[in-house]
Tab-separated table of C-alpha atoms in Angstrom:
chain	number	residue	atom	x	y	z
A	1	UNK	CA	-1.369	73.581	-22.330
A	2	UNK	CA	-0.375	70.497	-24.277
A	3	UNK	CA	3.164	71.876	-24.380
A	4	UNK	CA	3.121	72.201	-20.636
A	5	UNK	CA	1.818	68.646	-20.324
A	6	UNK	CA	4.544	67.349	-22.594
A	7	UNK	CA	7.206	69.053	-20.517
A	8	UNK	CA	5.699	67.604	-17.356
A	9	UNK	CA	5.855	64.071	-18.790
A	10	UNK	CA	9.309	63.314	-17.480
A	11	UNK	CA	8.620	64.417	-13.886
A	12	UNK	CA	5.201	62.716	-13.857
A	13	UNK	CA	6.805	59.468	-15.041
A	14	UNK	CA	9.555	59.664	-12.425
A	15	UNK	CA	6.991	60.424	-9.684
A	16	UNK	CA	4.902	57.460	-10.817
A	17	UNK	CA	7.916	55.141	-10.770
A	18	UNK	CA	8.913	56.348	-7.308
A	19	UNK	CA	5.343	55.807	-6.043
A	20	UNK	CA	5.374	52.287	-7.530
A	21	UNK	CA	8.679	51.595	-5.819
A	22	UNK	CA	7.299	52.764	-2.463
A	23	UNK	CA	4.183	50.644	-3.022
A	24	UNK	CA	6.308	47.592	-3.836
A	25	UNK	CA	8.269	48.180	-0.656
A	26	UNK	CA	5.073	48.313	1.365
A	27	UNK	CA	4.039	45.027	-0.228
A	28	UNK	CA	7.182	42.905	0.020
A	29	UNK	CA	8.961	44.499	2.929
A	30	UNK	CA	12.500	45.156	4.009
A	31	UNK	CA	13.957	41.725	3.093
A	32	UNK	CA	13.735	42.449	-0.588
A	33	UNK	CA	13.667	46.187	-0.998
A	34	UNK	CA	14.678	49.400	0.643
A	35	UNK	CA	12.321	52.341	0.207
A	36	UNK	CA	13.210	55.207	-2.203
A	37	UNK	CA	14.188	57.853	0.363
A	38	UNK	CA	16.397	55.483	2.304
A	39	UNK	CA	18.042	54.128	-0.877
A	40	UNK	CA	18.825	57.611	-2.133
A	41	UNK	CA	20.288	58.573	1.264
A	42	UNK	CA	22.448	55.390	1.314
A	43	UNK	CA	23.577	55.956	-2.283
A	44	UNK	CA	24.594	59.496	-1.264
A	45	UNK	CA	26.513	58.069	1.682
A	46	UNK	CA	28.287	55.538	-0.604
A	47	UNK	CA	29.201	58.321	-2.998
A	48	UNK	CA	30.983	60.000	-0.097
A	49	UNK	CA	33.302	57.039	0.521
A	50	UNK	CA	36.565	56.653	-1.307
A	51	UNK	CA	36.330	52.856	-1.709
A	52	UNK	CA	33.131	53.238	-3.652
A	53	UNK	CA	34.724	55.685	-6.069
A	54	UNK	CA	37.521	53.200	-6.730
A	55	UNK	CA	34.843	50.731	-7.873
A	56	UNK	CA	33.234	53.383	-10.050
A	57	UNK	CA	36.571	54.335	-11.585
A	58	UNK	CA	37.298	50.640	-12.320
A	59	UNK	CA	33.924	50.101	-14.000
A	60	UNK	CA	34.134	53.425	-15.806
A	61	UNK	CA	37.566	52.691	-17.297
A	62	UNK	CA	36.543	49.202	-18.422
A	63	UNK	CA	33.297	50.549	-19.916
A	64	UNK	CA	34.938	53.432	-21.826
A	65	UNK	CA	37.614	51.202	-23.384
A	66	UNK	CA	34.979	48.556	-24.221
A	67	UNK	CA	32.724	51.185	-25.809
A	68	UNK	CA	35.604	52.565	-27.867
A	69	UNK	CA	36.483	49.095	-29.109
A	70	UNK	CA	32.821	48.263	-29.825
A	71	UNK	CA	32.397	51.437	-31.896
A	72	UNK	CA	35.679	51.012	-33.787
A	73	UNK	CA	35.228	47.354	-34.618
A	74	UNK	CA	31.495	47.725	-35.161
A	75	UNK	CA	32.022	50.602	-37.602
A	76	UNK	CA	34.771	48.743	-39.469
A	77	UNK	CA	32.701	45.574	-39.746
A	78	UNK	CA	29.509	47.478	-40.656
A	79	UNK	CA	31.271	49.528	-43.375
A	80	UNK	CA	32.853	46.431	-44.895
A	81	UNK	CA	29.501	44.593	-44.992
A	82	UNK	CA	27.516	47.632	-46.058
A	83	UNK	CA	29.801	48.791	-48.861
A	84	UNK	CA	30.829	45.451	-50.280
A	85	UNK	CA	27.780	43.687	-51.624
A	86	UNK	CA	29.053	40.136	-51.570
A	87	UNK	CA	30.434	40.192	-48.048
A	88	UNK	CA	27.216	41.794	-46.900
A	89	UNK	CA	25.135	39.041	-48.432
A	90	UNK	CA	27.369	36.351	-46.987
A	91	UNK	CA	27.612	37.724	-43.481
A	92	UNK	CA	24.306	39.421	-42.806
A	93	UNK	CA	22.347	36.351	-41.600
A	94	UNK	CA	25.306	35.377	-39.400
A	95	UNK	CA	25.435	38.858	-37.915
A	96	UNK	CA	21.687	38.879	-37.184
A	97	UNK	CA	22.000	35.438	-35.598
A	98	UNK	CA	24.922	36.669	-33.526
A	99	UNK	CA	22.631	39.440	-32.259
A	100	UNK	CA	20.110	36.934	-30.932
A	101	UNK	CA	22.666	34.781	-29.147
A	102	UNK	CA	22.826	35.139	-25.315
A	103	UNK	CA	26.410	36.409	-25.156
A	104	UNK	CA	26.551	35.610	-21.464
A	105	UNK	CA	26.994	31.968	-22.523
A	106	UNK	CA	30.384	32.988	-23.952
A	107	UNK	CA	31.722	34.314	-20.673
A	108	UNK	CA	33.603	31.160	-19.662
A	109	UNK	CA	35.485	31.274	-22.979
A	110	UNK	CA	36.329	34.976	-22.451
A	111	UNK	CA	37.576	34.185	-18.968
A	112	UNK	CA	39.707	31.264	-20.212
A	113	UNK	CA	41.208	33.498	-22.887
A	114	UNK	CA	41.841	36.623	-20.828
A	115	UNK	CA	41.906	35.465	-17.222
A	116	UNK	CA	40.111	37.291	-14.414
A	117	UNK	CA	40.541	41.050	-14.519
A	118	UNK	CA	40.341	44.147	-16.644
A	119	UNK	CA	40.886	42.612	-20.149
A	120	UNK	CA	38.090	40.055	-19.639
A	121	UNK	CA	35.636	42.782	-18.586
A	122	UNK	CA	36.593	44.952	-21.557
A	123	UNK	CA	36.265	42.055	-23.975
A	124	UNK	CA	32.908	41.080	-22.509
A	125	UNK	CA	31.575	44.620	-22.744
A	126	UNK	CA	32.885	45.015	-26.295
A	127	UNK	CA	31.338	41.785	-27.680
A	128	UNK	CA	27.954	43.039	-26.450
A	129	UNK	CA	28.331	46.366	-28.204
A	130	UNK	CA	29.950	45.430	-31.499
A	131	UNK	CA	26.971	43.638	-33.078
A	132	UNK	CA	24.363	46.450	-32.881
A	133	UNK	CA	26.888	49.054	-34.068
A	134	UNK	CA	27.783	46.777	-37.030
A	135	UNK	CA	24.136	46.028	-37.909
A	136	UNK	CA	23.089	49.676	-37.875
A	137	UNK	CA	26.176	50.793	-39.792
A	138	UNK	CA	25.573	48.103	-42.405
A	139	UNK	CA	21.968	49.099	-42.950
A	140	UNK	CA	22.952	52.826	-42.881
A	141	UNK	CA	25.383	52.229	-45.775
A	142	UNK	CA	22.636	50.600	-47.810
A	143	UNK	CA	20.116	53.339	-47.101
A	144	UNK	CA	22.355	56.100	-48.427
A	145	UNK	CA	20.868	57.339	-51.728
A	146	UNK	CA	22.651	55.771	-54.689
A	147	UNK	CA	23.163	59.219	-56.187
A	148	UNK	CA	25.629	59.957	-53.392
A	149	UNK	CA	27.736	56.983	-54.271
A	150	UNK	CA	27.548	57.829	-57.980
A	151	UNK	CA	28.608	61.414	-57.297
A	152	UNK	CA	31.573	60.166	-55.241
A	153	UNK	CA	32.503	57.810	-58.083
A	154	UNK	CA	32.191	60.623	-60.634
A	155	UNK	CA	34.468	62.819	-58.531
A	156	UNK	CA	36.914	59.909	-58.371
A	157	UNK	CA	37.115	60.131	-54.593
A	158	UNK	CA	39.375	57.629	-52.956
A	159	UNK	CA	37.645	55.047	-50.762
A	160	UNK	CA	38.734	56.799	-47.583
A	161	UNK	CA	37.530	60.243	-48.822
A	162	UNK	CA	34.264	58.727	-49.967
A	163	UNK	CA	33.702	57.239	-46.466
A	164	UNK	CA	34.667	60.387	-44.541
A	165	UNK	CA	33.128	63.040	-46.835
A	166	UNK	CA	30.114	61.300	-48.325
A	167	UNK	CA	29.080	58.188	-46.490
A	168	UNK	CA	29.570	59.137	-42.830
A	169	UNK	CA	27.788	62.515	-43.080
A	170	UNK	CA	24.916	60.941	-45.005
A	171	UNK	CA	24.569	57.868	-42.810
A	172	UNK	CA	25.373	59.553	-39.506
A	173	UNK	CA	21.856	59.576	-37.968
A	174	UNK	CA	21.427	55.836	-38.405
A	175	UNK	CA	24.980	55.017	-37.303
A	176	UNK	CA	24.420	57.176	-34.243
A	177	UNK	CA	21.333	55.108	-33.384
A	178	UNK	CA	23.548	52.025	-33.516
A	179	UNK	CA	26.080	53.668	-31.219
A	180	UNK	CA	23.277	54.631	-28.841
A	181	UNK	CA	22.119	51.005	-28.583
A	182	UNK	CA	25.740	49.827	-28.491
A	183	UNK	CA	26.280	52.142	-25.518
A	184	UNK	CA	23.522	50.459	-23.506
A	185	UNK	CA	24.584	46.944	-24.368
A	186	UNK	CA	28.254	47.605	-23.716
A	187	UNK	CA	27.359	48.905	-20.250
A	188	UNK	CA	25.299	45.810	-19.500
A	189	UNK	CA	28.100	43.609	-20.872
A	190	UNK	CA	30.752	45.322	-18.781
A	191	UNK	CA	28.658	44.947	-15.616
A	192	UNK	CA	27.959	41.315	-16.393
A	193	UNK	CA	31.658	40.724	-16.995
A	194	UNK	CA	32.406	42.255	-13.585
A	195	UNK	CA	29.822	40.050	-11.930
A	196	UNK	CA	31.699	36.925	-12.974
A	197	UNK	CA	35.249	37.742	-13.844
A	198	UNK	CA	36.497	40.444	-11.546
A	199	UNK	CA	37.496	41.410	-8.049
A	200	UNK	CA	36.684	45.101	-8.511
A	201	UNK	CA	34.020	47.339	-9.927
A	202	UNK	CA	30.280	47.900	-9.533
A	203	UNK	CA	29.383	44.484	-10.973
A	204	UNK	CA	31.646	42.790	-8.450
A	205	UNK	CA	30.062	44.882	-5.693
A	206	UNK	CA	26.629	43.803	-6.889
A	207	UNK	CA	27.594	40.106	-6.990
A	208	UNK	CA	29.095	40.090	-3.495
A	209	UNK	CA	26.030	41.972	-2.185
A	210	UNK	CA	23.824	39.277	-3.752
A	211	UNK	CA	25.864	36.630	-1.994
A	212	UNK	CA	25.517	38.443	1.349
A	213	UNK	CA	21.889	39.397	0.712
A	214	UNK	CA	22.893	42.985	1.415
A	215	UNK	CA	19.767	44.663	0.062
A	216	UNK	CA	20.942	48.227	0.727
A	217	UNK	CA	24.029	47.848	-1.425
A	218	UNK	CA	22.118	46.002	-4.157
A	219	UNK	CA	19.490	48.714	-4.309
A	220	UNK	CA	21.980	51.566	-4.246
A	221	UNK	CA	24.243	50.150	-6.962
A	222	UNK	CA	21.179	49.291	-9.084
A	223	UNK	CA	19.791	52.782	-8.644
A	224	UNK	CA	23.114	54.325	-9.613
A	225	UNK	CA	23.429	52.154	-12.719
A	226	UNK	CA	19.846	52.866	-13.768
A	227	UNK	CA	20.308	56.612	-13.256
A	228	UNK	CA	23.583	56.641	-15.203
A	229	UNK	CA	22.255	54.491	-18.045
A	230	UNK	CA	18.970	56.356	-18.446
A	231	UNK	CA	20.363	59.875	-18.208
A	232	UNK	CA	23.074	59.214	-20.850
A	233	UNK	CA	20.515	57.341	-22.921
A	234	UNK	CA	18.081	60.315	-22.774
A	235	UNK	CA	20.873	62.674	-23.810
A	236	UNK	CA	21.862	60.386	-26.707
A	237	UNK	CA	18.244	60.015	-27.717
A	238	UNK	CA	17.857	63.816	-27.833
A	239	UNK	CA	21.006	64.097	-29.957
A	240	UNK	CA	19.705	61.279	-32.151
A	241	UNK	CA	16.428	63.121	-32.807
A	242	UNK	CA	18.273	66.361	-33.555
A	243	UNK	CA	20.479	64.545	-36.093
A	244	UNK	CA	17.479	63.047	-37.809
A	245	UNK	CA	15.641	66.340	-38.089
A	246	UNK	CA	18.403	68.184	-39.904
B	1	UNK	CA	23.770	25.810	-53.467
B	2	UNK	CA	24.365	29.433	-54.415
B	3	UNK	CA	27.742	31.093	-54.386
B	4	UNK	CA	26.690	33.213	-51.415
B	5	UNK	CA	25.653	30.111	-49.502
B	6	UNK	CA	28.956	28.454	-50.228
B	7	UNK	CA	30.932	31.472	-48.995
B	8	UNK	CA	28.766	31.550	-45.894
B	9	UNK	CA	29.549	27.939	-45.110
B	10	UNK	CA	33.214	28.718	-45.721
B	11	UNK	CA	33.038	31.680	-43.342
B	12	UNK	CA	31.874	29.360	-40.572
B	13	UNK	CA	33.925	26.290	-41.524
B	14	UNK	CA	37.313	27.962	-42.060
B	15	UNK	CA	37.715	29.260	-38.485
B	16	UNK	CA	36.492	25.900	-37.184
B	17	UNK	CA	39.154	24.072	-39.204
B	18	UNK	CA	41.783	26.586	-38.131
B	19	UNK	CA	40.816	26.106	-34.471
B	20	UNK	CA	40.946	22.338	-34.947
B	21	UNK	CA	44.450	22.526	-36.297
B	22	UNK	CA	45.612	24.954	-33.577
B	23	UNK	CA	44.162	22.703	-30.858
B	24	UNK	CA	45.564	19.522	-32.327
B	25	UNK	CA	48.911	21.156	-32.879
B	26	UNK	CA	49.066	22.189	-29.239
B	27	UNK	CA	49.091	25.937	-29.892
B	28	UNK	CA	45.846	26.189	-27.891
B	29	UNK	CA	46.185	23.981	-24.863
B	30	UNK	CA	43.468	21.567	-23.812
B	31	UNK	CA	42.690	23.510	-20.646
B	32	UNK	CA	41.682	26.495	-22.762
B	33	UNK	CA	39.691	24.748	-25.431
B	34	UNK	CA	39.231	21.238	-26.798
B	35	UNK	CA	39.319	20.824	-30.612
B	36	UNK	CA	36.023	21.663	-32.308
B	37	UNK	CA	35.542	18.055	-33.527
B	38	UNK	CA	35.638	16.912	-29.886
B	39	UNK	CA	33.138	19.633	-28.941
B	40	UNK	CA	30.678	18.429	-31.573
B	41	UNK	CA	31.326	14.820	-30.580
B	42	UNK	CA	30.791	15.757	-26.938
B	43	UNK	CA	27.519	17.489	-27.754
B	44	UNK	CA	26.167	14.440	-29.603
B	45	UNK	CA	27.252	12.199	-26.740
B	46	UNK	CA	25.660	14.465	-24.107
B	47	UNK	CA	22.398	14.656	-26.043
B	48	UNK	CA	22.286	10.856	-26.565
B	49	UNK	CA	23.193	10.039	-22.983
B	50	UNK	CA	20.357	12.266	-21.804
B	51	UNK	CA	22.221	13.586	-18.790
B	52	UNK	CA	21.380	17.165	-19.753
B	53	UNK	CA	17.860	16.581	-21.103
B	54	UNK	CA	16.306	17.802	-17.881
B	55	UNK	CA	18.331	21.045	-17.897
B	56	UNK	CA	17.661	21.636	-21.590
B	57	UNK	CA	13.917	21.103	-21.216
B	58	UNK	CA	13.878	23.331	-18.145
B	59	UNK	CA	15.533	26.191	-20.016
B	60	UNK	CA	13.324	25.763	-23.060
B	61	UNK	CA	10.160	25.620	-20.938
B	62	UNK	CA	11.097	28.855	-19.162
B	63	UNK	CA	12.008	30.548	-22.423
B	64	UNK	CA	8.691	29.487	-23.947
B	65	UNK	CA	6.719	30.643	-20.932
B	66	UNK	CA	8.404	34.053	-20.898
B	67	UNK	CA	7.985	34.350	-24.659
B	68	UNK	CA	4.276	33.516	-24.661
B	69	UNK	CA	3.564	35.811	-21.698
B	70	UNK	CA	5.473	38.720	-23.191
B	71	UNK	CA	3.701	38.271	-26.534
B	72	UNK	CA	0.184	38.126	-25.067
B	73	UNK	CA	0.646	40.864	-22.485
B	74	UNK	CA	2.803	42.989	-24.771
B	75	UNK	CA	0.289	43.015	-27.624
B	76	UNK	CA	-2.651	43.631	-25.312
B	77	UNK	CA	-0.767	46.444	-23.519
B	78	UNK	CA	0.252	48.033	-26.796
B	79	UNK	CA	-3.330	47.950	-28.095
B	80	UNK	CA	-4.499	49.580	-24.876
B	81	UNK	CA	-1.700	52.181	-24.733
B	82	UNK	CA	-2.369	53.094	-28.362
B	83	UNK	CA	-5.916	54.111	-27.565
B	84	UNK	CA	-4.923	56.504	-24.782
B	85	UNK	CA	-2.583	59.205	-26.179
B	86	UNK	CA	-1.806	60.623	-22.736
B	87	UNK	CA	-0.469	57.296	-21.447
B	88	UNK	CA	1.431	56.862	-24.683
B	89	UNK	CA	3.149	60.216	-24.296
B	90	UNK	CA	3.906	59.445	-20.696
B	91	UNK	CA	5.461	56.057	-21.350
B	92	UNK	CA	7.371	56.843	-24.591
B	93	UNK	CA	10.491	58.094	-22.804
B	94	UNK	CA	10.452	54.953	-20.651
B	95	UNK	CA	10.304	52.721	-23.724
B	96	UNK	CA	13.030	54.689	-25.466
B	97	UNK	CA	15.510	54.258	-22.607
B	98	UNK	CA	14.280	50.932	-21.300
B	99	UNK	CA	17.005	48.788	-22.845
B	100	UNK	CA	19.688	50.904	-21.293
B	101	UNK	CA	18.610	49.651	-17.886
B	102	UNK	CA	20.666	46.676	-16.703
B	103	UNK	CA	17.672	44.434	-15.964
B	104	UNK	CA	19.872	41.711	-14.487
B	105	UNK	CA	20.584	44.023	-11.597
B	106	UNK	CA	17.013	43.401	-10.462
B	107	UNK	CA	17.514	39.648	-10.402
B	108	UNK	CA	18.623	39.463	-6.745
B	109	UNK	CA	15.486	41.379	-5.696
B	110	UNK	CA	13.288	38.981	-7.640
B	111	UNK	CA	15.015	36.033	-6.001
B	112	UNK	CA	14.332	37.379	-2.584
B	113	UNK	CA	10.698	38.045	-3.417
B	114	UNK	CA	9.957	34.916	-5.464
B	115	UNK	CA	12.475	32.404	-4.142
B	116	UNK	CA	14.958	30.281	-6.036
B	117	UNK	CA	12.441	28.628	-8.349
B	118	UNK	CA	11.709	29.406	-11.980
B	119	UNK	CA	9.681	32.591	-11.349
B	120	UNK	CA	12.601	35.073	-11.099
B	121	UNK	CA	14.114	33.782	-14.350
B	122	UNK	CA	10.859	33.892	-16.211
B	123	UNK	CA	10.185	37.363	-14.844
B	124	UNK	CA	13.622	38.675	-15.961
B	125	UNK	CA	13.111	37.198	-19.428
B	126	UNK	CA	9.556	38.554	-19.574
B	127	UNK	CA	10.695	42.039	-18.535
B	128	UNK	CA	13.354	42.025	-21.267
B	129	UNK	CA	11.015	40.707	-23.930
B	130	UNK	CA	7.759	42.532	-23.276
B	131	UNK	CA	8.944	46.061	-24.074
B	132	UNK	CA	10.267	44.921	-27.452
B	133	UNK	CA	6.836	43.494	-28.225
B	134	UNK	CA	5.049	46.660	-27.046
B	135	UNK	CA	7.262	48.980	-29.063
B	136	UNK	CA	7.051	46.935	-32.280
B	137	UNK	CA	3.257	46.626	-31.944
B	138	UNK	CA	2.923	50.351	-31.339
B	139	UNK	CA	5.045	51.015	-34.413
B	140	UNK	CA	2.656	48.832	-36.383
B	141	UNK	CA	-0.457	50.484	-35.009
B	142	UNK	CA	0.991	53.916	-35.817
B	143	UNK	CA	0.968	53.151	-39.512
B	144	UNK	CA	-2.637	51.984	-39.578
B	145	UNK	CA	-4.530	53.848	-42.341
B	146	UNK	CA	-7.563	55.779	-41.098
B	147	UNK	CA	-9.752	54.294	-43.796
B	148	UNK	CA	-9.472	50.889	-42.114
B	149	UNK	CA	-10.683	52.247	-38.820
B	150	UNK	CA	-13.573	54.014	-40.576
B	151	UNK	CA	-14.485	50.719	-42.186
B	152	UNK	CA	-14.590	49.141	-38.767
B	153	UNK	CA	-16.908	51.896	-37.623
B	154	UNK	CA	-19.156	51.463	-40.660
B	155	UNK	CA	-19.532	47.789	-39.754
B	156	UNK	CA	-20.216	48.797	-36.138
B	157	UNK	CA	-17.472	46.594	-34.776
B	158	UNK	CA	-16.751	46.795	-31.058
B	159	UNK	CA	-13.125	47.455	-29.932
B	160	UNK	CA	-12.326	43.765	-29.528
B	161	UNK	CA	-13.648	42.905	-32.972
B	162	UNK	CA	-11.756	45.865	-34.437
B	163	UNK	CA	-8.547	44.668	-32.853
B	164	UNK	CA	-8.928	41.056	-33.887
B	165	UNK	CA	-10.249	41.608	-37.419
B	166	UNK	CA	-8.584	44.854	-38.526
B	167	UNK	CA	-5.809	46.256	-36.400
B	168	UNK	CA	-3.821	43.174	-35.463
B	169	UNK	CA	-3.900	41.537	-38.934
B	170	UNK	CA	-2.781	44.836	-40.420
B	171	UNK	CA	0.068	45.083	-37.920
B	172	UNK	CA	1.138	41.444	-38.477
B	173	UNK	CA	4.583	42.171	-39.952
B	174	UNK	CA	5.374	44.442	-37.008
B	175	UNK	CA	4.096	41.787	-34.615
B	176	UNK	CA	6.510	39.425	-36.285
B	177	UNK	CA	9.422	41.752	-35.577
B	178	UNK	CA	8.230	41.913	-31.963
B	179	UNK	CA	8.049	38.143	-31.852
B	180	UNK	CA	11.606	37.775	-33.056
B	181	UNK	CA	12.795	40.263	-30.465
B	182	UNK	CA	10.798	38.485	-27.792
B	183	UNK	CA	12.352	35.085	-28.503
B	184	UNK	CA	15.888	36.502	-28.514
B	185	UNK	CA	15.301	38.421	-25.284
B	186	UNK	CA	13.601	35.488	-23.622
B	187	UNK	CA	16.628	33.353	-24.330
B	188	UNK	CA	19.031	36.049	-23.145
B	189	UNK	CA	16.995	36.629	-19.985
B	190	UNK	CA	16.549	33.011	-18.925
B	191	UNK	CA	20.085	31.881	-19.652
B	192	UNK	CA	21.563	35.011	-18.112
B	193	UNK	CA	19.569	34.549	-14.963
B	194	UNK	CA	20.556	30.885	-14.781
B	195	UNK	CA	24.177	31.951	-14.990
B	196	UNK	CA	23.950	34.485	-12.214
B	197	UNK	CA	22.266	32.245	-9.735
B	198	UNK	CA	20.067	29.214	-10.044
B	199	UNK	CA	20.148	25.448	-9.558
B	200	UNK	CA	18.855	24.246	-12.887
B	201	UNK	CA	18.969	24.929	-16.564
B	202	UNK	CA	21.615	25.185	-19.288
B	203	UNK	CA	23.148	28.374	-17.912
B	204	UNK	CA	23.656	26.733	-14.540
B	205	UNK	CA	25.144	23.594	-16.089
B	206	UNK	CA	27.652	25.667	-18.081
B	207	UNK	CA	28.676	27.583	-14.996
B	208	UNK	CA	28.972	24.345	-13.024
B	209	UNK	CA	31.134	22.802	-15.720
B	210	UNK	CA	33.274	25.990	-15.822
B	211	UNK	CA	33.829	25.900	-12.054
B	212	UNK	CA	34.887	22.248	-12.319
B	213	UNK	CA	37.136	22.900	-15.357
B	214	UNK	CA	35.029	20.372	-17.242
B	215	UNK	CA	35.663	21.669	-20.781
B	216	UNK	CA	34.165	18.608	-22.411
B	217	UNK	CA	30.778	19.483	-20.953
B	218	UNK	CA	31.086	23.263	-21.015
B	219	UNK	CA	32.037	23.764	-24.672
B	220	UNK	CA	29.405	21.400	-26.071
B	221	UNK	CA	26.699	23.164	-24.008
B	222	UNK	CA	27.837	26.572	-25.145
B	223	UNK	CA	27.730	25.277	-28.720
B	224	UNK	CA	24.194	24.004	-28.053
B	225	UNK	CA	23.016	27.435	-26.902
B	226	UNK	CA	24.626	29.103	-29.936
B	227	UNK	CA	22.968	26.584	-32.238
B	228	UNK	CA	19.545	26.902	-30.575
B	229	UNK	CA	19.482	30.718	-30.507
B	230	UNK	CA	20.868	31.271	-34.015
B	231	UNK	CA	18.813	28.366	-35.439
B	232	UNK	CA	15.524	29.823	-34.144
B	233	UNK	CA	16.526	33.295	-35.305
B	234	UNK	CA	17.394	32.099	-38.821
B	235	UNK	CA	14.174	30.066	-39.121
B	236	UNK	CA	12.075	33.069	-38.121
B	237	UNK	CA	14.015	35.326	-40.515
B	238	UNK	CA	13.330	32.943	-43.326
B	239	UNK	CA	9.655	32.674	-42.433
B	240	UNK	CA	9.355	36.453	-42.184
B	241	UNK	CA	10.837	36.891	-45.661
B	242	UNK	CA	8.309	34.428	-47.077
B	243	UNK	CA	5.503	36.315	-45.345
B	244	UNK	CA	6.647	39.680	-46.661
B	245	UNK	CA	7.122	38.307	-50.169
B	246	UNK	CA	3.575	36.986	-50.188
B	247	UNK	CA	2.240	40.356	-49.002
B	248	UNK	CA	4.178	42.153	-51.707
B	249	UNK	CA	2.724	39.920	-54.415
B	250	UNK	CA	-0.874	40.656	-53.432
C-alpha cells in the first residue's frame, strides 16, 4: 500500500500542480495566463512548426557546448583546489563568494567581450555552471578517505593515474551531484544569455513575447523549458541516488 | 596577516593590476572596459554624489523584504511539512528538481498580474529563496534526536513551544545554511528581475548604462553588486564558522 502510494506521488503532484494552474487561470484571467489544456495544445502546435525547431536547435547547441565547458573547467578548477591544500585554502572563500554573486550583473561585460550571438550565450551559460561543479568537485576531493590517497602514493601512481583510477571513482557520486546542479544553472544561464544577447533561441523568443505581451508564446516556451529541465533533472537525480547507494 | 590571506589578496590584486596595465596600454580599448582604478574611482564618485542612492536603497529594500519573507514562511512551512509525512513525500520530488526550473521565465506573468511595481521582483526573489530555506530546515529537522522530542512531551509542551524551545534551536546551524542561501537567492532574484524589465533598482541602472554605452557608470555599479553580494556572503561565512566553533567547544 505504501509502495503504491509512493509510486503515485509523481502523478498526484503533477495533477495538483495542473489543478493549481487552472485555478490561477480562473483567478487572474486570460491577460496573464492561458489554461493548461490550451497551453499544451499550443505547445504541440509550435512543436509542429519548423521555425520553432530552429530556435530549439539554437538553444540546444549553445546549452550543450556551455555545459561541456562548465563541466571541463569546473572539474579542472575543483581538482586543483581539492588536491592542492594551499590553493584550496586561498581560493575557497573566493569561490563561495562567486557562487553568491548574481551573475546576471556580468552580462554587459560578456556582451562587450563576445558581441551578440552564439559565443556570448555559451559564455553566459558556462559561467553559471562552472562554480557549482568546481565547489562540489573540491569538496569531493577532500571527502575521499585519506587511505585512498596513501594507497595511491604507495603504489607510486602518477598524478593522472591517481585522478582517473582512484580519485574519480571514489568521488564520483559527489562530483555527479555538482554536475547535476551545474546542468540546471547552465540551462538557466543560457536562456538568460539568449534573453539579452541574441537574435535566436528560446530565450530570445521569450523576450520578444514579453515585449509583445504574447501570453500564449510565453506560457508555451515556459512550459517546454520547465518540462525539459525537470525531466532531465529527475533522471539525473535517479542516477545520483543509484551512484550513492553502490 | 597569514600567508594564505596574503596569497588571497594577491589572487585578487594581480588580475586587477594586469587589467589596469592592459587598459592603460591600449590593449583593451576604452569602449570595452575602463581601467580598474577608474572603475573604483567612479564607484566612489557615484556613491558620494548620491545619484544612485535611490536605486541602491530600492534594490536593498526589495532584497531584504524577499529575504525576510522567505525565511519566515520557509521555516514555518518546513516545520509544518515535517509533521505530515504524506505531504513531505509528495513534495520531495518538487524540492529536488525545483532549482532546475528557470524561475525567471515566470517573471512576465507576474508583471502582468502584479504590475510594474516591486511586487513581481520580490515574488521572483522569494520564490527562488524560499525553497532553499525549506530544504535546509527540513534537513535540520531530520537529524533531530528522538530524546529531545520525548523531553518536550515530558514537559507537556504544545507544538509551538516545542518548535520555539527545542526544534528550531536544535536546527540552528541548518537554518543558518538556509539563511545564506536565501540571501544569495534574494539578490540573484531581485537583480535579475530588474535586468529583465523594471524601471528602478541597480539592475535597471546597469542595463540603462549599458544601452547608453556609459561604461563609467556601468562598471562601477557592477563592481558594487559584486562587492555587496560577496561581502555579505563572506561575513555570514565567518559568522557561521564562529557559531560552529562555539558549538563544538560545548
